[in-house]
């Protein structure tokens, strides 16, 4: 996947997903996050990715 050729909305989706995953595990929220949360974030990001594809 060539990141330079992606449109701005897809770049926002990818950046938001990466920031969310990193912040979940890097910041002490007082809650134990696990891989299920990452899967849910991935499903949400994939849904937005498909919605952007329809625009």
PDB file of N, CA and C in Angstrom, residues 11-44:
ATOM      1  N   UNK A  11      -5.955   8.540   4.970  1.00  0.00           N
ATOM      2  CA  UNK A  11      -4.811   8.839   5.819  1.00  0.00           C
ATOM      3  C   UNK A  11      -5.277   9.159   7.237  1.00  0.00           C
ATOM      4  N   UNK A  12      -6.387   9.883   7.356  1.00  0.00           N
ATOM      5  CA  UNK A  12      -6.939  10.210   8.675  1.00  0.00           C
ATOM      6  C   UNK A  12      -7.380   8.941   9.392  1.00  0.00           C
ATOM      7  N   UNK A  13      -8.022   8.021   8.673  1.00  0.00           N
ATOM      8  CA  UNK A  13      -8.467   6.760   9.266  1.00  0.00           C
ATOM      9  C   UNK A  13      -7.271   5.954   9.773  1.00  0.00           C
ATOM     10  N   UNK A  14      -6.243   5.813   8.954  1.00  0.00           N
ATOM     11  CA  UNK A  14      -5.052   5.055   9.365  1.00  0.00           C
ATOM     12  C   UNK A  14      -4.351   5.714  10.551  1.00  0.00           C
ATOM     13  N   UNK A  15      -4.196   7.024  10.494  1.00  0.00           N
ATOM     14  CA  UNK A  15      -3.527   7.724  11.592  1.00  0.00           C
ATOM     15  C   UNK A  15      -4.340   7.617  12.876  1.00  0.00           C
ATOM     16  N   UNK A  16      -5.646   7.764  12.782  1.00  0.00           N
ATOM     17  CA  UNK A  16      -6.498   7.648  13.965  1.00  0.00           C
ATOM     18  C   UNK A  16      -6.438   6.269  14.580  1.00  0.00           C
ATOM     19  N   UNK A  17      -6.409   5.235  13.743  1.00  0.00           N
ATOM     20  CA  UNK A  17      -6.317   3.863  14.235  1.00  0.00           C
ATOM     21  C   UNK A  17      -4.996   3.642  14.963  1.00  0.00           C
ATOM     22  N   UNK A  18      -3.913   4.080  14.367  1.00  0.00           N
ATOM     23  CA  UNK A  18      -2.590   3.888  14.975  1.00  0.00           C
ATOM     24  C   UNK A  18      -2.482   4.663  16.290  1.00  0.00           C
ATOM     25  N   UNK A  19      -2.948   5.899  16.296  1.00  0.00           N
ATOM     26  CA  UNK A  19      -2.895   6.710  17.523  1.00  0.00           C
ATOM     27  C   UNK A  19      -3.757   6.087  18.613  1.00  0.00           C
ATOM     28  N   UNK A  20      -4.929   5.592  18.248  1.00  0.00           N
ATOM     29  CA  UNK A  20      -5.820   4.979  19.244  1.00  0.00           C
ATOM     30  C   UNK A  20      -5.197   3.728  19.851  1.00  0.00           C
ATOM     31  N   UNK A  21      -4.600   2.881  19.029  1.00  0.00           N
ATOM     32  CA  UNK A  21      -3.991   1.650  19.544  1.00  0.00           C
ATOM     33  C   UNK A  21      -2.796   1.972  20.439  1.00  0.00           C
ATOM     34  N   UNK A  22      -1.964   2.904  19.998  1.00  0.00           N
ATOM     35  CA  UNK A  22      -0.797   3.261  20.810  1.00  0.00           C
ATOM     36  C   UNK A  22      -1.225   3.890  22.130  1.00  0.00           C
ATOM     37  N   UNK A  23      -2.207   4.790  22.086  1.00  0.00           N
ATOM     38  CA  UNK A  23      -2.622   5.454  23.321  1.00  0.00           C
ATOM     39  C   UNK A  23      -3.338   4.504  24.276  1.00  0.00           C
ATOM     40  N   UNK A  24      -4.015   3.485  23.731  1.00  0.00           N
ATOM     41  CA  UNK A  24      -4.670   2.510  24.605  1.00  0.00           C
ATOM     42  C   UNK A  24      -3.664   1.805  25.496  1.00  0.00           C
ATOM     43  N   UNK A  25      -2.532   1.436  24.925  1.00  0.00           N
ATOM     44  CA  UNK A  25      -1.558   0.651  25.671  1.00  0.00           C
ATOM     45  C   UNK A  25      -0.470   1.495  26.319  1.00  0.00           C
ATOM     46  N   UNK A  26      -0.258   2.728  25.858  1.00  0.00           N
ATOM     47  CA  UNK A  26       0.817   3.549  26.394  1.00  0.00           C
ATOM     48  C   UNK A  26       0.373   4.403  27.587  1.00  0.00           C
ATOM     49  N   UNK A  27      -0.891   4.812  27.608  1.00  0.00           N
ATOM     50  CA  UNK A  27      -1.395   5.680  28.676  1.00  0.00           C
ATOM     51  C   UNK A  27      -2.084   4.824  29.731  1.00  0.00           C
ATOM     52  N   UNK A  28      -1.792   5.108  30.978  1.00  0.00           N
ATOM     53  CA  UNK A  28      -2.432   4.367  32.067  1.00  0.00           C
ATOM     54  C   UNK A  28      -3.820   4.954  32.319  1.00  0.00           C
ATOM     55  N   UNK A  29      -4.828   4.269  31.798  1.00  0.00           N
ATOM     56  CA  UNK A  29      -6.208   4.717  31.919  1.00  0.00           C
ATOM     57  C   UNK A  29      -6.883   4.158  33.168  1.00  0.00           C
ATOM     58  N   UNK A  30      -6.216   3.259  33.870  1.00  0.00           N
ATOM     59  CA  UNK A  30      -6.831   2.601  35.007  1.00  0.00           C
ATOM     60  C   UNK A  30      -7.737   1.461  34.570  1.00  0.00           C
ATOM     61  N   UNK A  31      -7.571   1.018  33.333  1.00  0.00           N
ATOM     62  CA  UNK A  31      -8.383  -0.060  32.767  1.00  0.00           C
ATOM     63  C   UNK A  31      -7.469  -0.950  31.946  1.00  0.00           C
ATOM     64  N   UNK A  32      -7.714  -2.239  31.976  1.00  0.00           N
ATOM     65  CA  UNK A  32      -6.866  -3.175  31.245  1.00  0.00           C
ATOM     66  C   UNK A  32      -7.423  -3.409  29.843  1.00  0.00           C
ATOM     67  N   UNK A  33      -6.742  -2.868  28.846  1.00  0.00           N
ATOM     68  CA  UNK A  33      -7.147  -3.098  27.456  1.00  0.00           C
ATOM     69  C   UNK A  33      -6.534  -4.403  26.970  1.00  0.00           C
ATOM     70  N   UNK A  34      -7.219  -5.072  26.080  1.00  0.00           N
ATOM     71  CA  UNK A  34      -6.710  -6.326  25.534  1.00  0.00           C
ATOM     72  C   UNK A  34      -6.955  -6.364  24.029  1.00  0.00           C
ATOM     73  N   UNK A  35      -6.597  -7.458  23.406  1.00  0.00           N
ATOM     74  CA  UNK A  35      -6.638  -7.567  21.949  1.00  0.00           C
ATOM     75  C   UNK A  35      -8.057  -7.428  21.406  1.00  0.00           C
ATOM     76  N   UNK A  36      -9.061  -7.748  22.200  1.00  0.00           N
ATOM     77  CA  UNK A  36     -10.444  -7.577  21.750  1.00  0.00           C
ATOM     78  C   UNK A  36     -10.774  -6.129  21.452  1.00  0.00           C
ATOM     79  N   UNK A  37     -10.199  -5.212  22.211  1.00  0.00           N
ATOM     80  CA  UNK A  37     -10.414  -3.798  21.948  1.00  0.00           C
ATOM     81  C   UNK A  37      -9.760  -3.384  20.631  1.00  0.00           C
ATOM     82  N   UNK A  38      -8.597  -3.934  20.357  1.00  0.00           N
ATOM     83  CA  UNK A  38      -7.921  -3.630  19.095  1.00  0.00           C
ATOM     84  C   UNK A  38      -8.734  -4.173  17.926  1.00  0.00           C
ATOM     85  N   UNK A  39      -9.316  -5.348  18.084  1.00  0.00           N
ATOM     86  CA  UNK A  39     -10.140  -5.927  17.019  1.00  0.00           C
ATOM     87  C   UNK A  39     -11.355  -5.042  16.765  1.00  0.00           C
ATOM     88  N   UNK A  40     -11.995  -4.561  17.827  1.00  0.00           N
ATOM     89  CA  UNK A  40     -13.148  -3.668  17.649  1.00  0.00           C
ATOM     90  C   UNK A  40     -12.749  -2.369  16.963  1.00  0.00           C
ATOM     91  N   UNK A  41     -11.600  -1.815  17.342  1.00  0.00           N
ATOM     92  CA  UNK A  41     -11.120  -0.614  16.654  1.00  0.00           C
ATOM     93  C   UNK A  41     -10.850  -0.899  15.185  1.00  0.00           C
ATOM     94  N   UNK A  42     -10.274  -2.072  14.895  1.00  0.00           N
ATOM     95  CA  UNK A  42      -9.989  -2.434  13.514  1.00  0.00           C
ATOM     96  C   UNK A  42     -11.271  -2.563  12.703  1.00  0.00           C
ATOM     97  N   UNK A  43     -12.296  -3.172  13.279  1.00  0.00           N
ATOM     98  CA  UNK A  43     -13.572  -3.322  12.578  1.00  0.00           C
ATOM     99  C   UNK A  43     -14.180  -1.943  12.293  1.00  0.00           C
ATOM    100  N   UNK A  44     -14.106  -1.044  13.270  1.00  0.00           N
ATOM    101  CA  UNK A  44     -14.606   0.306  13.058  1.00  0.00           C
ATOM    102  C   UNK A  44     -13.833   1.046  11.983  1.00  0.00           C
TER     103      UNK A  44
END
